[in-house]
Coordinates of C-alpha atoms and ligand atoms in Angstrom, one line a residue:
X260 CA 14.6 -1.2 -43.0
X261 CA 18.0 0.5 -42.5
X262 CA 18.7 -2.4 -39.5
X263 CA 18.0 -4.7 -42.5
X264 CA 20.2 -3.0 -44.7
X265 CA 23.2 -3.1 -42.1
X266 CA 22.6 -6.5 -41.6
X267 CA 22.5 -7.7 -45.3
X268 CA 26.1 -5.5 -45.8
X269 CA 27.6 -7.4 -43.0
X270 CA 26.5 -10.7 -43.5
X271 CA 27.8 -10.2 -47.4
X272 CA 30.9 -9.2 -45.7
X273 CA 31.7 -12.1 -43.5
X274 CA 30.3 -14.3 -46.6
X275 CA 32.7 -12.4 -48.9
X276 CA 35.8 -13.7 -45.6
X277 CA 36.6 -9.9 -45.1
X278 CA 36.7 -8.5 -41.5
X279 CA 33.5 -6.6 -40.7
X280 CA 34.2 -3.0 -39.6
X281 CA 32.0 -3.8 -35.9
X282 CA 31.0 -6.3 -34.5
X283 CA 34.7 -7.9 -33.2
X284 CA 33.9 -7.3 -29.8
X285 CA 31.4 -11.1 -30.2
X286 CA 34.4 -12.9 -31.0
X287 CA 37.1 -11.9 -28.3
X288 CA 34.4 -12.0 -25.1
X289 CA 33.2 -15.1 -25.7
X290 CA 34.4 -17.3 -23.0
X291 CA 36.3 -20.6 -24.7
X292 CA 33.7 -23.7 -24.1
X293 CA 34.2 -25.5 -21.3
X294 CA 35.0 -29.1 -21.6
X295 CA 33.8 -32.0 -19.0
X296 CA 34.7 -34.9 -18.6
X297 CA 31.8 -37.4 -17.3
X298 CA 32.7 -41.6 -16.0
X299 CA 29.6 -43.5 -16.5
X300 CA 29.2 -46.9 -14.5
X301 CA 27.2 -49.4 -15.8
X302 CA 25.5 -52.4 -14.9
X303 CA 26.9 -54.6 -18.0
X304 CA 29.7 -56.7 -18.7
X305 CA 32.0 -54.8 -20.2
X306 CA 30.7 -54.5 -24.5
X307 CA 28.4 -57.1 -24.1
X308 CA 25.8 -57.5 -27.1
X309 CA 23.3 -54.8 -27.1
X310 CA 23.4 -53.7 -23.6
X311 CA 27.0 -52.9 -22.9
X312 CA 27.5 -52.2 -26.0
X313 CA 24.9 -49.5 -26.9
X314 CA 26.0 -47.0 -23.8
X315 CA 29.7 -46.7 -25.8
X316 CA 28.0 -45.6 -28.9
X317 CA 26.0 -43.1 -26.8
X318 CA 29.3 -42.4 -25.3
X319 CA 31.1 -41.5 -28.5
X320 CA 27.8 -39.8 -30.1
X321 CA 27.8 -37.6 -27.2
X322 CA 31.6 -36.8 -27.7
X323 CA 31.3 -36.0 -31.6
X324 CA 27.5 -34.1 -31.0
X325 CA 29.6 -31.8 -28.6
X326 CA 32.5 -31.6 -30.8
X327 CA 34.3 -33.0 -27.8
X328 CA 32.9 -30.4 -25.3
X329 CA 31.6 -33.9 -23.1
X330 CA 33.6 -37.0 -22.7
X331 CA 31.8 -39.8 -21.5
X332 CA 34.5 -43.2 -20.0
X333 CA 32.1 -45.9 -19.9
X334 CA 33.1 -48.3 -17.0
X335 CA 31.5 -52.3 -17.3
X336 CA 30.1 -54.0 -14.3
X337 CA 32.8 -54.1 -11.6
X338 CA 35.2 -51.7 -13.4
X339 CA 34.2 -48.6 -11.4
X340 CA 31.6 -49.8 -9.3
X341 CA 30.1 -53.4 -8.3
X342 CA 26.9 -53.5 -11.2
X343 CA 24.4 -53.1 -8.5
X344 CA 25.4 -50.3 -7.2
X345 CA 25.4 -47.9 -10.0
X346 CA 22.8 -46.1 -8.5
X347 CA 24.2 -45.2 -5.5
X348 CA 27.3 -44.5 -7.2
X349 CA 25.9 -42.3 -9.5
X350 CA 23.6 -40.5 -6.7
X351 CA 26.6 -40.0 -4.1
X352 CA 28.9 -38.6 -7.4
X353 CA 31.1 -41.3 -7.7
X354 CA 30.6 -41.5 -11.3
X355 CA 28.4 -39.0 -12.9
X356 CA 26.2 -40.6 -14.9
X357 CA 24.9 -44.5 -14.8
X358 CA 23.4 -47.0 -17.4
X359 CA 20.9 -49.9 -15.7
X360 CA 17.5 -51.1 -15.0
X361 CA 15.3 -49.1 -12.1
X362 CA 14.1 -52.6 -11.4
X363 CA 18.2 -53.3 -9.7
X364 CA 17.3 -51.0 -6.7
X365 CA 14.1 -52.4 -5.6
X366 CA 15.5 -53.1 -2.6
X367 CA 16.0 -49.3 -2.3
X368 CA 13.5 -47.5 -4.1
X369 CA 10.7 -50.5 -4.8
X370 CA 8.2 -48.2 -6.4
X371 CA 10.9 -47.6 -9.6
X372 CA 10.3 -51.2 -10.4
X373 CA 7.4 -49.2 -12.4
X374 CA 10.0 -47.6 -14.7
X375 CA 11.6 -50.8 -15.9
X376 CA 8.9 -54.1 -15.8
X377 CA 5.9 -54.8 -14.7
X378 CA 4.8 -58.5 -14.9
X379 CA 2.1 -58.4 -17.4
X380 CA 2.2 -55.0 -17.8
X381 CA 3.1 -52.5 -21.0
X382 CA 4.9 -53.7 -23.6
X383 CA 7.9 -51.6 -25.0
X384 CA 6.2 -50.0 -27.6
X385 CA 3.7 -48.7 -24.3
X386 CA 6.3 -48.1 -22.1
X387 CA 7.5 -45.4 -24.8
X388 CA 4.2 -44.0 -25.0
X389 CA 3.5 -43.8 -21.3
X390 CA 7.0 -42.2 -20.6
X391 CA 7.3 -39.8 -23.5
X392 CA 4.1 -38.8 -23.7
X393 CA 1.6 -40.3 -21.0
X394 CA 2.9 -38.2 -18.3
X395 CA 5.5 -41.3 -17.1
X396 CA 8.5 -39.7 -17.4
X397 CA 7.8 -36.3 -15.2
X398 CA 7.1 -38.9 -12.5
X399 CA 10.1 -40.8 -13.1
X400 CA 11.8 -37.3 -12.4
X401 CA 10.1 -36.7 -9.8
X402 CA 10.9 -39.9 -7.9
X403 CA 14.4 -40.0 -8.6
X404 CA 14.8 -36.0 -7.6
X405 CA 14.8 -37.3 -4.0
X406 CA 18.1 -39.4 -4.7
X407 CA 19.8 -36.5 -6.2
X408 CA 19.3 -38.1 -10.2
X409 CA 17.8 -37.3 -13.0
X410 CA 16.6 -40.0 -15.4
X411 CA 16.0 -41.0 -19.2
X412 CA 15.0 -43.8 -21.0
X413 CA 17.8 -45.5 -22.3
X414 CA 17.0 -48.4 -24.2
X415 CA 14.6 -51.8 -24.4
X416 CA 15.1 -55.1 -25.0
X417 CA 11.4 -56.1 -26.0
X418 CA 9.1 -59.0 -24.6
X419 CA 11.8 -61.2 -23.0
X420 CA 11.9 -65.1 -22.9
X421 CA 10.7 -66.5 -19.4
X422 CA 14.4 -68.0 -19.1
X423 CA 16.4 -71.4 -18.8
X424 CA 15.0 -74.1 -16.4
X425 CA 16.7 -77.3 -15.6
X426 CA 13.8 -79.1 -15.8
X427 CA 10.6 -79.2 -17.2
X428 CA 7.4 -76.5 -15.6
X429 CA 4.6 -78.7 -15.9
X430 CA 2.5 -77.2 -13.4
X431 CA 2.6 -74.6 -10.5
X432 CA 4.0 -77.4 -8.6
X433 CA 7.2 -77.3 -10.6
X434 CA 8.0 -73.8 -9.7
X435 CA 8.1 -74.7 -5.9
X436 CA 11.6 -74.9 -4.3
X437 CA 13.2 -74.0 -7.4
X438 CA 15.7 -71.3 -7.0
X439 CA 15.6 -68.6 -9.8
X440 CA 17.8 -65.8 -11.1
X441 CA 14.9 -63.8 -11.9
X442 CA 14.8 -59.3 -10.4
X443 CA 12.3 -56.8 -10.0
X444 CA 8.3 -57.5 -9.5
X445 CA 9.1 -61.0 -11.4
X446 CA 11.2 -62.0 -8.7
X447 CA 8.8 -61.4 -5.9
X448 CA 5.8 -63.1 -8.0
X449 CA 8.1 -65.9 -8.6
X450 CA 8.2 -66.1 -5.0
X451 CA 4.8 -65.6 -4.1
X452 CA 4.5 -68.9 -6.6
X453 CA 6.7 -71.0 -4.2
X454 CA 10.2 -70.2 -5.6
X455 CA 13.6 -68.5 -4.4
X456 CA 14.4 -65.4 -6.5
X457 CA 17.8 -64.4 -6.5
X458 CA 18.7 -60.9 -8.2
X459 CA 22.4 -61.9 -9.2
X460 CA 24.2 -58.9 -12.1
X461 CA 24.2 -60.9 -15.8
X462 CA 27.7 -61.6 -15.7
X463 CA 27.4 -64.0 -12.7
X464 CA 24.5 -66.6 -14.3
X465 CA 26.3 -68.9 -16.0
X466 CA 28.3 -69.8 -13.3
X467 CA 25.1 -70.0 -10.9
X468 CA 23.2 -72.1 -13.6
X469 CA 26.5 -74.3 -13.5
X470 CA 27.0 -74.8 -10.2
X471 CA 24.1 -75.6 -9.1
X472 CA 23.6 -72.4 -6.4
X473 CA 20.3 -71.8 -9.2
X474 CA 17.9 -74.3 -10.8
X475 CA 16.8 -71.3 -13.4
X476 CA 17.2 -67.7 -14.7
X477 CA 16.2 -65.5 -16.7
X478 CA 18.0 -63.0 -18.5
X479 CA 17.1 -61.4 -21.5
X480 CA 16.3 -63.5 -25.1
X481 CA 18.2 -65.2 -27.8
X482 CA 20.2 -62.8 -28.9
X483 CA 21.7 -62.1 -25.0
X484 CA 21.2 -65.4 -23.8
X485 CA 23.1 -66.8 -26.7
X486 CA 26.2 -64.4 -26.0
X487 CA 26.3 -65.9 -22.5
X488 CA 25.7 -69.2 -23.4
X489 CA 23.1 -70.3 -21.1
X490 CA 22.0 -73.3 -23.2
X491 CA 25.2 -75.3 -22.2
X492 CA 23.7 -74.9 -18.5
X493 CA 20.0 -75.4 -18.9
X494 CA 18.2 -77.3 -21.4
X495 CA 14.7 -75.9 -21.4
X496 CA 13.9 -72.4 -22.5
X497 CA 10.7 -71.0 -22.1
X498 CA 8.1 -68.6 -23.3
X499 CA 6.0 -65.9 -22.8
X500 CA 8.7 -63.2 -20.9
X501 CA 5.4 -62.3 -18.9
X502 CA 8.0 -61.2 -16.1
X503 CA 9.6 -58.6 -18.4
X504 CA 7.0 -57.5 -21.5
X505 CA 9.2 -54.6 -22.4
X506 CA 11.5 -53.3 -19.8
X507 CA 12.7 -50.0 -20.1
X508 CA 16.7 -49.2 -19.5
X509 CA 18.1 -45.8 -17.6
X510 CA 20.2 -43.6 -17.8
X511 CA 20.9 -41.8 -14.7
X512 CA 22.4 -38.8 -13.8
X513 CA 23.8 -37.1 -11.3
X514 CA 21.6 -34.4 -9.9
X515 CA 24.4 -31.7 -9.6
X516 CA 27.0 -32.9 -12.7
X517 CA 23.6 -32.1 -14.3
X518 CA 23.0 -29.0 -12.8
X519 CA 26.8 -28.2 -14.1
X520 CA 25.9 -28.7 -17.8
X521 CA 25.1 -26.0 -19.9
X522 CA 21.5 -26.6 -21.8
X523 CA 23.2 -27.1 -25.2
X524 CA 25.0 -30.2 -23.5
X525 CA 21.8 -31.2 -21.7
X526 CA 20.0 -31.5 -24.7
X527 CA 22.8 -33.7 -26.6
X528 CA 22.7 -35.8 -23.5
X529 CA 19.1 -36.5 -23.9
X530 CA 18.5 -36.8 -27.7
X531 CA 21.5 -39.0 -27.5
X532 CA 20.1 -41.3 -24.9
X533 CA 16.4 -41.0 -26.6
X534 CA 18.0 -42.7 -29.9
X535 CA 20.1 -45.2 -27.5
X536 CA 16.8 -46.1 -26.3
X537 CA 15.0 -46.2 -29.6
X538 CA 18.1 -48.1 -31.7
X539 CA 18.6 -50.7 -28.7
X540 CA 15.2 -52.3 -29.2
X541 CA 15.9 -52.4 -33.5
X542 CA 18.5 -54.4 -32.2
X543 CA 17.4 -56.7 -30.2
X544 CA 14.0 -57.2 -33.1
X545 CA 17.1 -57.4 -35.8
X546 CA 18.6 -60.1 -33.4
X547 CA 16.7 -62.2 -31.9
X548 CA 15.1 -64.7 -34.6
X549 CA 18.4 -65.7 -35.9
X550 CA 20.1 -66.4 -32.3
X551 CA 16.6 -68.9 -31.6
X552 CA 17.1 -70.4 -34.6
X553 CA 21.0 -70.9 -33.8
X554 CA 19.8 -71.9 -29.8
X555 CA 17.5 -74.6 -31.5
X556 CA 18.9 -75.8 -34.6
X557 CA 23.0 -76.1 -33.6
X558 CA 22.8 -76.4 -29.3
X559 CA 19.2 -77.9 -29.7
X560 CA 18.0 -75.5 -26.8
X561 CA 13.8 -77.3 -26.0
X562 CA 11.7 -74.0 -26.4
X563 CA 8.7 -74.4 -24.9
X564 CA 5.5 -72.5 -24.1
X565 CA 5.0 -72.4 -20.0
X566 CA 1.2 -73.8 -19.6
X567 CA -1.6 -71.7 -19.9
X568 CA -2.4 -72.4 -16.2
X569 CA 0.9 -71.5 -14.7
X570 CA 0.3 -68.4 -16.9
X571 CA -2.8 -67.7 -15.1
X572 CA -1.5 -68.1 -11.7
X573 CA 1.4 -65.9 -12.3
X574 CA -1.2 -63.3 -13.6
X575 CA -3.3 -63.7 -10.9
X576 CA -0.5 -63.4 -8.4
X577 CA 1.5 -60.4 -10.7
X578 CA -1.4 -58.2 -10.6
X579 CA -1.6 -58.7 -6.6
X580 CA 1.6 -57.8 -6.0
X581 CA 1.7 -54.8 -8.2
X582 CA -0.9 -53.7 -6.0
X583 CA 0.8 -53.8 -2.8
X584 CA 4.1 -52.4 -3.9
X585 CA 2.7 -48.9 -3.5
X586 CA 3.4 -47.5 -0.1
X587 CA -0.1 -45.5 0.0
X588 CA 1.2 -42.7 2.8
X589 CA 3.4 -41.4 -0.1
X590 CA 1.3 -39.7 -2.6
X591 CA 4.6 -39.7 -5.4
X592 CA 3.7 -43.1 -5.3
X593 CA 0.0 -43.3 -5.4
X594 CA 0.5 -41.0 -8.3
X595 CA 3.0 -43.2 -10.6
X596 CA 0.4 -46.7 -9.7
X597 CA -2.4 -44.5 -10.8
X598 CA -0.7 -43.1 -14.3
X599 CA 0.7 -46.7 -14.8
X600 CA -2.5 -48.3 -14.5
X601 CA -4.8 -46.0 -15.8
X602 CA -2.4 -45.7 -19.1
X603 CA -2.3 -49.5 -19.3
X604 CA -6.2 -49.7 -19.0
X605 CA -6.3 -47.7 -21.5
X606 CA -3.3 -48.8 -24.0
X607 CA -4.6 -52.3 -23.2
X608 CA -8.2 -51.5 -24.9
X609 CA -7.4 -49.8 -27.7
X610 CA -4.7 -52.5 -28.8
X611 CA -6.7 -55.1 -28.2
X612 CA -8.6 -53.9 -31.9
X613 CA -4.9 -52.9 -33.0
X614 CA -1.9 -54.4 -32.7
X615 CA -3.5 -58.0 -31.2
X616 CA -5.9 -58.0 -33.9
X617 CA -3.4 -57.0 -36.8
X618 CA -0.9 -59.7 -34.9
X619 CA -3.4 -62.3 -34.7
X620 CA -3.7 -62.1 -38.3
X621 CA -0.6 -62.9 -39.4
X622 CA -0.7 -66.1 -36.9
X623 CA -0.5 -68.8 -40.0
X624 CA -3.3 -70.7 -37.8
X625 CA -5.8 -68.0 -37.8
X626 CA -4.8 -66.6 -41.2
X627 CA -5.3 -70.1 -42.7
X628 CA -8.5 -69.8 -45.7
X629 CA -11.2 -71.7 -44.0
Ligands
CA244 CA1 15.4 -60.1 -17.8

């Protein structure tokens, strides 16, 4: 009761702005805060819409949520580093922090592919739910220990379109030959289906598309696709995105510029990136409708809907190949196929009487009065 007492006295004193009597000593050992100062390479042009865009305001919350205590540069593809090669970049400690897609280092780490897209797999409203709280994102960690990073969600695009072709996809047939800007699982289904997939960084599609080195790419949806103007170098523009139904963005850090941070700093780091991840997809659901309508209406882009049997094929041949990207002598990965696929069992079932039924409802077909 007396502790109380004490303790009420003082804190009226400081309140009233007089000096307390004891209690200086807190003041003059506290050590001044240090400051860091972080680069973080990225796999964007430089500001683009949405994705280059939203790591500078994570940049700048970070710097006013710290009151300045971290700095974050944000470099644009090329400026520090070529785009992809962020991730060894960031794991070696060139820069200490990285913004990009897991699916970019397939050629490195295939089984991340899991942490960005899987053809036909969760949605971005399930990716959220298997990382943040179906046990996803402790084996995301866990993986990307091993390259001296540590990983967060960073931001999702939605269901994607299935890109710009040059001509129209009929059948399978169509896809056969055809050279495709197209990463990640979707790229090797794509060439399981007969096609080339080349996994070129955004910035360098229009001039593929144009030249002729690609018959077809895909990149993200209207509101992206727009910005880079891929309708003046491909006329068809299809639907579903079944390579990407809700790809999840990273960002990575550096295993010991993490280690450096003190936990207030950590925590800023990944509340900040948390609500990158979270605002980039209100975005892109903000965006999108207007830039098809734009795409349609003014540069008379032909949306179409691939048919159902190329659909099925792609399906067939997706969920093969997701298969046999695990490496079974590593259990890490045995581990992340078996939480994927037991989550999207699982997600798939109960949404099926969820949000496919509540969808299906507003369909203006199926909600017509009989
Ligand atoms: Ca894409």
């Amino acid at each position: 009761m007396n502790r109380l007492l004490v303790l009420i006295a003082l804190t009226g004193l400081i309140g009233c702005g007089q000096e307390p009597s004891i209690g200086n000593d807190v003041a003059t050992d506290a050590a001044p805060a240090r400051t860091f100062t972080w680069r973080m390479a990225t796999t964007w042009p430089k500001n683009f819409p949405g994705l280059g865009v939203a790591p500078e305001v994570f940049a700048e919350r970070v710097g006013r949520m710290s009151n300045g205590r971290l700095q974050i540069k944000v470099y644009g593809a090329g400026e520090l580093v070529p785009p992809l090669e962020v991730f060894e970049a960031v794991s070696q400690g060139t820069a200490q922090m990285g913004h990009g897609a897991a699916y970019y280092w397939k050629g490195k780490v295939p089984i991340a592919q899991f942490f960005t897209a899987v053809p036909f797999g969760l949605t971005a409203q399930e990716m959220n739910g298997w990382l943040l709280h179906g046990g996803g994102m402790a084996l995301w960690r866990e993986l990307y220990a091993r390259h001296n990073l540590v990983p967060i969600a960073g931001g999702n695009t939605g269901v994607q379109m299935a890109g710009w072709f040059n001509k129209p996809i009929n059948s399978l047939a169509d896809l056969k030959g055809m050279k495709m800007r197209i990463p990640g699982l979707g790229g090797e289904v794509f060439e399981r289906a007969g096609g080339t997939a080349v996994n070129i960084p955004g910035g360098e599609i229009y001039t593929s598309l144009q030249t002729g080195v690609i018959d077809a790419a895909e990149w993200v949806g209207p509101y992206n696709d727009l910005a880079f103007g891929l309708h003046q170098v491909a006329k068809y523009y299809y639907y579903p995105g079944w390579q990407e139904p809700g790809p999840t963005l990273e960002v990575i850090v550096n295993q010991d510029a993490w280690n450096e941070l003190p936990a207030d700093l950590r925590e800023i780091v990944e509340v900040a990136s948390l609500a990158m991840n979270t605002d980039m997809l209100a975005e892109y659901t903000a965006r999108n409708n207007a830039a098809l309508t734009e795409l349609v209406e003014v540069h008379g882009a032909d949306v179409r809907r691939l048919p159902d049997d190329v659909i099925a094929e792609l399906k067939r041949i997706s969920l093969q190949a997701t298969d046999e990207l695990v490496d079974e002598s590593d259990p890490l990965q045995k581990r992340i196929y078996d939480s994927y696929v037991t989550f999207r069992d699982n997600v798939i079932a109960y949404h099926e009487i969820s949000e496919r039924a509540y969808i299906n409802t507003r369909d203006p077909a199926r909600a017509a009065p009989k």
